[in-house]
mmCIF file with all atom_site columns, C-alpha atoms in Angstrom:
data_model
loop_
_atom_site.group_PDB
_atom_site.id
_atom_site.type_symbol
_atom_site.label_atom_id
_atom_site.label_alt_id
_atom_site.label_comp_id
_atom_site.label_asym_id
_atom_site.label_entity_id
_atom_site.label_seq_id
_atom_site.pdbx_PDB_ins_code
_atom_site.Cartn_x
_atom_site.Cartn_y
_atom_site.Cartn_z
_atom_site.occupancy
_atom_site.B_iso_or_equiv
_atom_site.pdbx_formal_charge
_atom_site.auth_seq_id
_atom_site.auth_comp_id
_atom_site.auth_asym_id
_atom_site.auth_atom_id
_atom_site.pdbx_PDB_model_num
ATOM 1   C CA . MET A 1 1   ? -115.624 -27.566 59.022 1.00 79.00 ? 1   MET A CA 1
ATOM 2   C CA . SER A 1 2   ? -113.690 -28.197 55.836 1.00 91.00 ? 2   SER A CA 1
ATOM 3   C CA . THR A 1 3   ? -114.957 -26.893 52.518 1.00 95.00 ? 3   THR A CA 1
ATOM 4   C CA . ALA A 1 4   ? -114.029 -27.277 48.881 1.00 96.00 ? 4   ALA A CA 1
ATOM 5   C CA . HIS A 1 5   ? -112.197 -23.937 49.121 1.00 96.00 ? 5   HIS A CA 1
ATOM 6   C CA . ASP A 1 6   ? -109.827 -24.651 52.044 1.00 97.00 ? 6   ASP A CA 1
ATOM 7   C CA . PHE A 1 7   ? -106.796 -24.634 49.748 1.00 97.00 ? 7   PHE A CA 1
ATOM 8   C CA . ASP A 1 8   ? -107.759 -21.560 47.693 1.00 97.00 ? 8   ASP A CA 1
ATOM 9   C CA . PHE A 1 9   ? -105.047 -19.645 49.569 1.00 97.00 ? 9   PHE A CA 1
ATOM 10  C CA . LEU A 1 10  ? -102.422 -21.822 47.867 1.00 97.00 ? 10  LEU A CA 1
ATOM 11  C CA . HIS A 1 11  ? -103.305 -20.950 44.269 1.00 97.00 ? 11  HIS A CA 1
ATOM 12  C CA . GLY A 1 12  ? -100.588 -19.074 42.383 1.00 97.00 ? 12  GLY A CA 1
ATOM 13  C CA . GLU A 1 13  ? -96.855  -18.560 42.852 1.00 98.00 ? 13  GLU A CA 1
ATOM 14  C CA . TRP A 1 14  ? -94.891  -19.200 46.057 1.00 98.00 ? 14  TRP A CA 1
ATOM 15  C CA . GLN A 1 15  ? -91.363  -19.220 47.392 1.00 98.00 ? 15  GLN A CA 1
ATOM 16  C CA . GLY A 1 16  ? -90.459  -21.760 50.055 1.00 98.00 ? 16  GLY A CA 1
ATOM 17  C CA . ARG A 1 17  ? -87.891  -22.010 52.830 1.00 98.00 ? 17  ARG A CA 1
ATOM 18  C CA . HIS A 1 18  ? -87.229  -25.593 53.927 1.00 97.00 ? 18  HIS A CA 1
ATOM 19  C CA . ARG A 1 19  ? -85.740  -27.249 56.989 1.00 97.00 ? 19  ARG A CA 1
ATOM 20  C CA . ARG A 1 20  ? -85.349  -31.033 57.108 1.00 97.00 ? 20  ARG A CA 1
ATOM 21  C CA . ARG A 1 21  ? -83.968  -33.383 59.722 1.00 97.00 ? 21  ARG A CA 1
ATOM 22  C CA . THR A 1 22  ? -81.011  -35.521 58.739 1.00 95.00 ? 22  THR A CA 1
ATOM 23  C CA . GLY A 1 23  ? -82.831  -38.515 60.280 1.00 94.00 ? 23  GLY A CA 1
ATOM 24  C CA . PHE A 1 24  ? -86.564  -38.475 59.533 1.00 94.00 ? 24  PHE A CA 1
ATOM 25  C CA . LEU A 1 25  ? -87.315  -40.840 62.450 1.00 93.00 ? 25  LEU A CA 1
ATOM 26  C CA . ASP A 1 26  ? -84.702  -39.504 64.896 1.00 94.00 ? 26  ASP A CA 1
ATOM 27  C CA . PRO A 1 27  ? -85.937  -36.599 67.057 1.00 93.00 ? 27  PRO A CA 1
ATOM 28  C CA . GLY A 1 28  ? -82.342  -35.864 68.103 1.00 94.00 ? 28  GLY A CA 1
ATOM 29  C CA . SER A 1 29  ? -80.979  -35.598 64.570 1.00 96.00 ? 29  SER A CA 1
ATOM 30  C CA . ALA A 1 30  ? -79.679  -32.279 63.302 1.00 97.00 ? 30  ALA A CA 1
ATOM 31  C CA . TRP A 1 31  ? -81.506  -30.009 60.899 1.00 97.00 ? 31  TRP A CA 1
ATOM 32  C CA . GLU A 1 32  ? -79.939  -29.739 57.436 1.00 94.00 ? 32  GLU A CA 1
ATOM 33  C CA . ALA A 1 33  ? -78.942  -26.312 56.139 1.00 93.00 ? 33  ALA A CA 1
ATOM 34  C CA . GLU A 1 34  ? -82.006  -24.349 55.064 1.00 96.00 ? 34  GLU A CA 1
ATOM 35  C CA . PHE A 1 35  ? -82.791  -24.387 51.334 1.00 97.00 ? 35  PHE A CA 1
ATOM 36  C CA . THR A 1 36  ? -85.291  -22.677 49.050 1.00 97.00 ? 36  THR A CA 1
ATOM 37  C CA . SER A 1 37  ? -87.853  -23.660 46.453 1.00 98.00 ? 37  SER A CA 1
ATOM 38  C CA . THR A 1 38  ? -90.403  -22.180 44.092 1.00 98.00 ? 38  THR A CA 1
ATOM 39  C CA . SER A 1 39  ? -93.865  -23.557 43.436 1.00 98.00 ? 39  SER A CA 1
ATOM 40  C CA . HIS A 1 40  ? -97.007  -22.918 41.450 1.00 98.00 ? 40  HIS A CA 1
ATOM 41  C CA . CYS A 1 41  ? -100.492 -24.164 42.370 1.00 98.00 ? 41  CYS A CA 1
ATOM 42  C CA . LEU A 1 42  ? -103.395 -24.415 39.907 1.00 98.00 ? 42  LEU A CA 1
ATOM 43  C CA . PRO A 1 43  ? -107.047 -24.740 40.962 1.00 98.00 ? 43  PRO A CA 1
ATOM 44  C CA . LEU A 1 44  ? -109.190 -27.523 39.461 1.00 97.00 ? 44  LEU A CA 1
ATOM 45  C CA . PHE A 1 45  ? -112.848 -28.616 39.817 1.00 96.00 ? 45  PHE A CA 1
ATOM 46  C CA . ASP A 1 46  ? -113.933 -25.049 40.745 1.00 94.00 ? 46  ASP A CA 1
ATOM 47  C CA . GLY A 1 47  ? -111.675 -25.146 43.813 1.00 92.00 ? 47  GLY A CA 1
ATOM 48  C CA . ALA A 1 48  ? -112.500 -28.681 44.984 1.00 97.00 ? 48  ALA A CA 1
ATOM 49  C CA . ALA A 1 49  ? -109.089 -29.838 43.750 1.00 98.00 ? 49  ALA A CA 1
ATOM 50  C CA . ASN A 1 50  ? -105.699 -28.385 42.945 1.00 98.00 ? 50  ASN A CA 1
ATOM 51  C CA . ILE A 1 51  ? -102.310 -29.448 41.750 1.00 98.00 ? 51  ILE A CA 1
ATOM 52  C CA . ASP A 1 52  ? -98.951  -27.886 42.439 1.00 97.00 ? 52  ASP A CA 1
ATOM 53  C CA . GLU A 1 53  ? -95.396  -28.422 41.319 1.00 98.00 ? 53  GLU A CA 1
ATOM 54  C CA . ILE A 1 54  ? -92.517  -27.502 43.588 1.00 98.00 ? 54  ILE A CA 1
ATOM 55  C CA . ASP A 1 55  ? -88.968  -27.083 42.307 1.00 98.00 ? 55  ASP A CA 1
ATOM 56  C CA . MET A 1 56  ? -86.240  -27.822 44.873 1.00 97.00 ? 56  MET A CA 1
ATOM 57  C CA . PRO A 1 57  ? -82.886  -27.283 43.115 1.00 97.00 ? 57  PRO A CA 1
ATOM 58  C CA . HIS A 1 58  ? -80.972  -28.048 46.342 1.00 94.00 ? 58  HIS A CA 1
ATOM 59  C CA . LEU A 1 59  ? -82.360  -31.592 46.249 1.00 94.00 ? 59  LEU A CA 1
ATOM 60  C CA . GLY A 1 60  ? -82.111  -31.892 42.464 1.00 95.00 ? 60  GLY A CA 1
ATOM 61  C CA . SER A 1 61  ? -85.773  -32.816 42.272 1.00 95.00 ? 61  SER A CA 1
ATOM 62  C CA . LYS A 1 62  ? -89.300  -31.576 41.841 1.00 97.00 ? 62  LYS A CA 1
ATOM 63  C CA . GLY A 1 63  ? -92.465  -32.608 43.620 1.00 97.00 ? 63  GLY A CA 1
ATOM 64  C CA . LEU A 1 64  ? -96.123  -32.634 42.751 1.00 97.00 ? 64  LEU A CA 1
ATOM 65  C CA . THR A 1 65  ? -99.145  -32.635 45.037 1.00 98.00 ? 65  THR A CA 1
ATOM 66  C CA . LEU A 1 66  ? -102.687 -33.415 43.913 1.00 98.00 ? 66  LEU A CA 1
ATOM 67  C CA . ARG A 1 67  ? -105.330 -32.368 46.477 1.00 98.00 ? 67  ARG A CA 1
ATOM 68  C CA . LEU A 1 68  ? -108.929 -33.605 46.156 1.00 98.00 ? 68  LEU A CA 1
ATOM 69  C CA . PHE A 1 69  ? -111.953 -32.643 48.267 1.00 98.00 ? 69  PHE A CA 1
ATOM 70  C CA . ASP A 1 70  ? -114.548 -35.360 48.947 1.00 98.00 ? 70  ASP A CA 1
ATOM 71  C CA . PRO A 1 71  ? -117.891 -33.589 49.529 1.00 97.00 ? 71  PRO A CA 1
ATOM 72  C CA . SER A 1 72  ? -119.461 -36.701 51.102 1.00 97.00 ? 72  SER A CA 1
ATOM 73  C CA . THR A 1 73  ? -116.872 -36.909 53.917 1.00 97.00 ? 73  THR A CA 1
ATOM 74  C CA . ARG A 1 74  ? -115.882 -33.202 53.839 1.00 97.00 ? 74  ARG A CA 1
ATOM 75  C CA . GLN A 1 75  ? -112.242 -34.324 53.841 1.00 98.00 ? 75  GLN A CA 1
ATOM 76  C CA . TRP A 1 76  ? -109.268 -33.704 51.610 1.00 98.00 ? 76  TRP A CA 1
ATOM 77  C CA . SER A 1 77  ? -106.891 -36.350 50.278 1.00 98.00 ? 77  SER A CA 1
ATOM 78  C CA . LEU A 1 78  ? -103.368 -35.145 49.498 1.00 98.00 ? 78  LEU A CA 1
ATOM 79  C CA . HIS A 1 79  ? -101.332 -37.210 47.048 1.00 97.00 ? 79  HIS A CA 1
ATOM 80  C CA . TRP A 1 80  ? -97.567  -36.534 46.764 1.00 96.00 ? 80  TRP A CA 1
ATOM 81  C CA . SER A 1 81  ? -95.184  -37.568 44.011 1.00 97.00 ? 81  SER A CA 1
ATOM 82  C CA . SER A 1 82  ? -91.464  -36.894 43.599 1.00 95.00 ? 82  SER A CA 1
ATOM 83  C CA . SER A 1 83  ? -89.548  -36.652 40.354 1.00 96.00 ? 83  SER A CA 1
ATOM 84  C CA . GLY A 1 84  ? -86.841  -38.640 42.151 1.00 92.00 ? 84  GLY A CA 1
ATOM 85  C CA . THR A 1 85  ? -89.045  -41.735 42.509 1.00 92.00 ? 85  THR A CA 1
ATOM 86  C CA . GLY A 1 86  ? -91.644  -41.296 39.782 1.00 91.00 ? 86  GLY A CA 1
ATOM 87  C CA . ARG A 1 87  ? -94.272  -42.855 42.054 1.00 93.00 ? 87  ARG A CA 1
ATOM 88  C CA . LEU A 1 88  ? -97.375  -41.614 43.801 1.00 94.00 ? 88  LEU A CA 1
ATOM 89  C CA . PHE A 1 89  ? -97.062  -41.971 47.573 1.00 93.00 ? 89  PHE A CA 1
ATOM 90  C CA . PRO A 1 90  ? -100.052 -43.125 49.684 1.00 95.00 ? 90  PRO A CA 1
ATOM 91  C CA . PRO A 1 91  ? -102.384 -40.190 50.407 1.00 97.00 ? 91  PRO A CA 1
ATOM 92  C CA . VAL A 1 92  ? -102.839 -38.374 53.676 1.00 98.00 ? 92  VAL A CA 1
ATOM 93  C CA . VAL A 1 93  ? -106.459 -37.537 54.496 1.00 98.00 ? 93  VAL A CA 1
ATOM 94  C CA . GLY A 1 94  ? -107.966 -34.907 56.763 1.00 98.00 ? 94  GLY A CA 1
ATOM 95  C CA . ARG A 1 95  ? -109.566 -31.516 57.103 1.00 98.00 ? 95  ARG A CA 1
ATOM 96  C CA . PHE A 1 96  ? -109.217 -27.945 58.268 1.00 97.00 ? 96  PHE A CA 1
ATOM 97  C CA . ARG A 1 97  ? -110.537 -26.817 61.661 1.00 95.00 ? 97  ARG A CA 1
ATOM 98  C CA . ASP A 1 98  ? -110.115 -23.321 63.045 1.00 93.00 ? 98  ASP A CA 1
ATOM 99  C CA . GLY A 1 99  ? -107.564 -22.362 60.372 1.00 92.00 ? 99  GLY A CA 1
ATOM 100 C CA . ARG A 1 100 ? -105.392 -25.460 60.852 1.00 97.00 ? 100 ARG A CA 1
ATOM 101 C CA . GLY A 1 101 ? -105.324 -28.393 58.454 1.00 98.00 ? 101 GLY A CA 1
ATOM 102 C CA . GLU A 1 102 ? -104.294 -31.827 59.729 1.00 98.00 ? 102 GLU A CA 1
ATOM 103 C CA . PHE A 1 103 ? -103.915 -34.848 57.452 1.00 98.00 ? 103 PHE A CA 1
ATOM 104 C CA . HIS A 1 104 ? -102.893 -38.441 58.319 1.00 98.00 ? 104 HIS A CA 1
ATOM 105 C CA . GLY A 1 105 ? -101.884 -41.522 56.387 1.00 98.00 ? 105 GLY A CA 1
ATOM 106 C CA . GLU A 1 106 ? -99.797  -44.691 56.334 1.00 97.00 ? 106 GLU A CA 1
ATOM 107 C CA . ASP A 1 107 ? -96.492  -45.133 54.512 1.00 95.00 ? 107 ASP A CA 1
ATOM 108 C CA . ALA A 1 108 ? -93.064  -46.722 54.874 1.00 93.00 ? 108 ALA A CA 1
ATOM 109 C CA . TYR A 1 109 ? -89.749  -44.989 55.416 1.00 92.00 ? 109 TYR A CA 1
ATOM 110 C CA . ASP A 1 110 ? -86.348  -46.713 55.370 1.00 90.00 ? 110 ASP A CA 1
ATOM 111 C CA . GLY A 1 111 ? -88.058  -50.103 55.664 1.00 91.00 ? 111 GLY A CA 1
ATOM 112 C CA . ASN A 1 112 ? -90.203  -48.999 58.633 1.00 91.00 ? 112 ASN A CA 1
ATOM 113 C CA . ASP A 1 113 ? -93.979  -48.662 58.608 1.00 95.00 ? 113 ASP A CA 1
ATOM 114 C CA . VAL A 1 114 ? -94.821  -45.106 59.626 1.00 97.00 ? 114 VAL A CA 1
ATOM 115 C CA . ARG A 1 115 ? -97.844  -42.950 60.259 1.00 97.00 ? 115 ARG A CA 1
ATOM 116 C CA . VAL A 1 116 ? -97.532  -39.668 58.377 1.00 98.00 ? 116 VAL A CA 1
ATOM 117 C CA . ARG A 1 117 ? -98.969  -36.328 59.462 1.00 98.00 ? 117 ARG A CA 1
ATOM 118 C CA . PHE A 1 118 ? -99.096  -33.130 57.404 1.00 98.00 ? 118 PHE A CA 1
ATOM 119 C CA . VAL A 1 119 ? -100.100 -29.898 59.146 1.00 98.00 ? 119 VAL A CA 1
ATOM 120 C CA . TRP A 1 120 ? -100.986 -26.617 57.414 1.00 98.00 ? 120 TRP A CA 1
ATOM 121 C CA . SER A 1 121 ? -100.995 -23.560 59.688 1.00 98.00 ? 121 SER A CA 1
ATOM 122 C CA . GLY A 1 122 ? -100.428 -19.792 59.667 1.00 97.00 ? 122 GLY A CA 1
ATOM 123 C CA . VAL A 1 123 ? -102.449 -19.558 56.478 1.00 97.00 ? 123 VAL A CA 1
ATOM 124 C CA . SER A 1 124 ? -102.932 -16.111 54.929 1.00 96.00 ? 124 SER A CA 1
ATOM 125 C CA . ALA A 1 125 ? -102.927 -14.588 51.446 1.00 93.00 ? 125 ALA A CA 1
ATOM 126 C CA . THR A 1 126 ? -99.147  -14.102 51.653 1.00 96.00 ? 126 THR A CA 1
ATOM 127 C CA . ALA A 1 127 ? -97.826  -16.864 53.925 1.00 97.00 ? 127 ALA A CA 1
ATOM 128 C CA . ALA A 1 128 ? -98.396  -20.424 55.133 1.00 98.00 ? 128 ALA A CA 1
ATOM 129 C CA . ARG A 1 129 ? -96.533  -23.182 56.941 1.00 98.00 ? 129 ARG A CA 1
ATOM 130 C CA . TRP A 1 130 ? -96.480  -26.888 56.109 1.00 98.00 ? 130 TRP A CA 1
ATOM 131 C CA . GLU A 1 131 ? -94.998  -29.493 58.450 1.00 98.00 ? 131 GLU A CA 1
ATOM 132 C CA . GLN A 1 132 ? -94.438  -33.203 58.002 1.00 98.00 ? 132 GLN A CA 1
ATOM 133 C CA . ALA A 1 133 ? -94.057  -35.608 60.917 1.00 98.00 ? 133 ALA A CA 1
ATOM 134 C CA . PHE A 1 134 ? -93.565  -39.383 61.104 1.00 97.00 ? 134 PHE A CA 1
ATOM 135 C CA . SER A 1 135 ? -94.562  -41.779 63.857 1.00 97.00 ? 135 SER A CA 1
ATOM 136 C CA . ALA A 1 136 ? -93.063  -45.265 64.087 1.00 95.00 ? 136 ALA A CA 1
ATOM 137 C CA . ASP A 1 137 ? -95.233  -46.215 67.108 1.00 96.00 ? 137 ASP A CA 1
ATOM 138 C CA . GLY A 1 138 ? -98.739  -45.883 65.685 1.00 95.00 ? 138 GLY A CA 1
ATOM 139 C CA . GLY A 1 139 ? -99.118  -42.195 66.483 1.00 95.00 ? 139 GLY A CA 1
ATOM 140 C CA . ASP A 1 140 ? -98.095  -42.172 70.152 1.00 96.00 ? 140 ASP A CA 1
ATOM 141 C CA . THR A 1 141 ? -95.047  -39.999 69.412 1.00 96.00 ? 141 THR A CA 1
ATOM 142 C CA . TRP A 1 142 ? -94.230  -37.867 66.380 1.00 97.00 ? 142 TRP A CA 1
ATOM 143 C CA . VAL A 1 143 ? -90.981  -36.599 64.871 1.00 97.00 ? 143 VAL A CA 1
ATOM 144 C CA . THR A 1 144 ? -91.431  -33.399 62.882 1.00 97.00 ? 144 THR A CA 1
ATOM 145 C CA . ASN A 1 145 ? -88.915  -33.908 60.101 1.00 97.00 ? 145 ASN A CA 1
ATOM 146 C CA . TRP A 1 146 ? -89.682  -31.302 57.442 1.00 97.00 ? 146 TRP A CA 1
ATOM 147 C CA . ILE A 1 147 ? -90.907  -27.715 57.775 1.00 98.00 ? 147 ILE A CA 1
ATOM 148 C CA . MET A 1 148 ? -91.666  -25.490 54.814 1.00 98.00 ? 148 MET A CA 1
ATOM 149 C CA . ASP A 1 149 ? -92.549  -21.799 55.149 1.00 98.00 ? 149 ASP A CA 1
ATOM 150 C CA . PHE A 1 150 ? -94.305  -20.359 52.107 1.00 98.00 ? 150 PHE A CA 1
ATOM 151 C CA . THR A 1 151 ? -94.280  -16.676 51.108 1.00 98.00 ? 151 THR A CA 1
ATOM 152 C CA . ARG A 1 152 ? -95.494  -14.910 48.011 1.00 97.00 ? 152 ARG A CA 1
ATOM 153 C CA . PRO A 1 153 ? -92.710  -13.721 45.708 1.00 93.00 ? 153 PRO A CA 1
ATOM 154 C CA . PRO A 1 154 ? -92.292  -9.953  45.485 1.00 87.00 ? 154 PRO A CA 1
ATOM 155 C CA . ALA A 1 155 ? -94.350  -8.271  42.806 1.00 80.00 ? 155 ALA A CA 1
ATOM 156 C CA . PRO A 1 156 ? -92.347  -7.151  39.776 1.00 79.00 ? 156 PRO A CA 1
ATOM 157 C CA . PRO A 1 157 ? -91.645  -3.417  39.698 1.00 79.00 ? 157 PRO A CA 1
ATOM 158 C CA . PRO A 1 158 ? -94.048  -1.397  37.569 1.00 80.00 ? 158 PRO A CA 1
ATOM 159 C CA . ALA A 1 159 ? -92.876  -0.559  34.088 1.00 77.00 ? 159 ALA A CA 1
ATOM 160 C CA . SER A 1 160 ? -91.415  2.933   33.923 1.00 73.00 ? 160 SER A CA 1
ATOM 161 C CA . GLY A 1 161 ? -91.449  5.446   31.127 1.00 65.00 ? 161 GLY A CA 1
ATOM 162 C CA . THR A 1 162 ? -93.330  5.350   27.918 1.00 59.00 ? 162 THR A CA 1
ATOM 163 C CA . PRO A 1 163 ? -92.598  3.090   24.997 1.00 64.00 ? 163 PRO A CA 1
ATOM 164 C CA . SER A 1 164 ? -90.504  4.634   22.274 1.00 60.00 ? 164 SER A CA 1
ATOM 165 C CA . ALA A 1 165 ? -92.089  5.200   18.902 1.00 57.00 ? 165 ALA A CA 1
#
């Protein structure tokens, strides 16, 4: 059952490795060359919300996600925005079960109405995976079109020596 602390693992600094399909609705399309990102997630509302910013220099853009937990439905709503569009996309809504978060919503892509699915899996203190998939047939079939693997950046080396006087 989802709780207000499902996304606590995401707080702090992360590095990301991305793979995206060249055609978001084409399951036979090639995967673009892998690219990297950095992100930082801040907790809000004592853990029942958070916000992160992701910097993707390869794409020349940044993204922002606002996540909100609704205690009455025990579901999360995830709201994405891109610096490239300056708009807030329709939310995906869902919950975590057995360590896997699944979130669904409605949107449009390239003039087509699509169902959107985000999946969070492999969650630990040092790693996580996010996947995005679109369905153009109401959810009968899905095309996974973006995969992001998160890892914690290496800790800085300890300071050596003593300060000079």
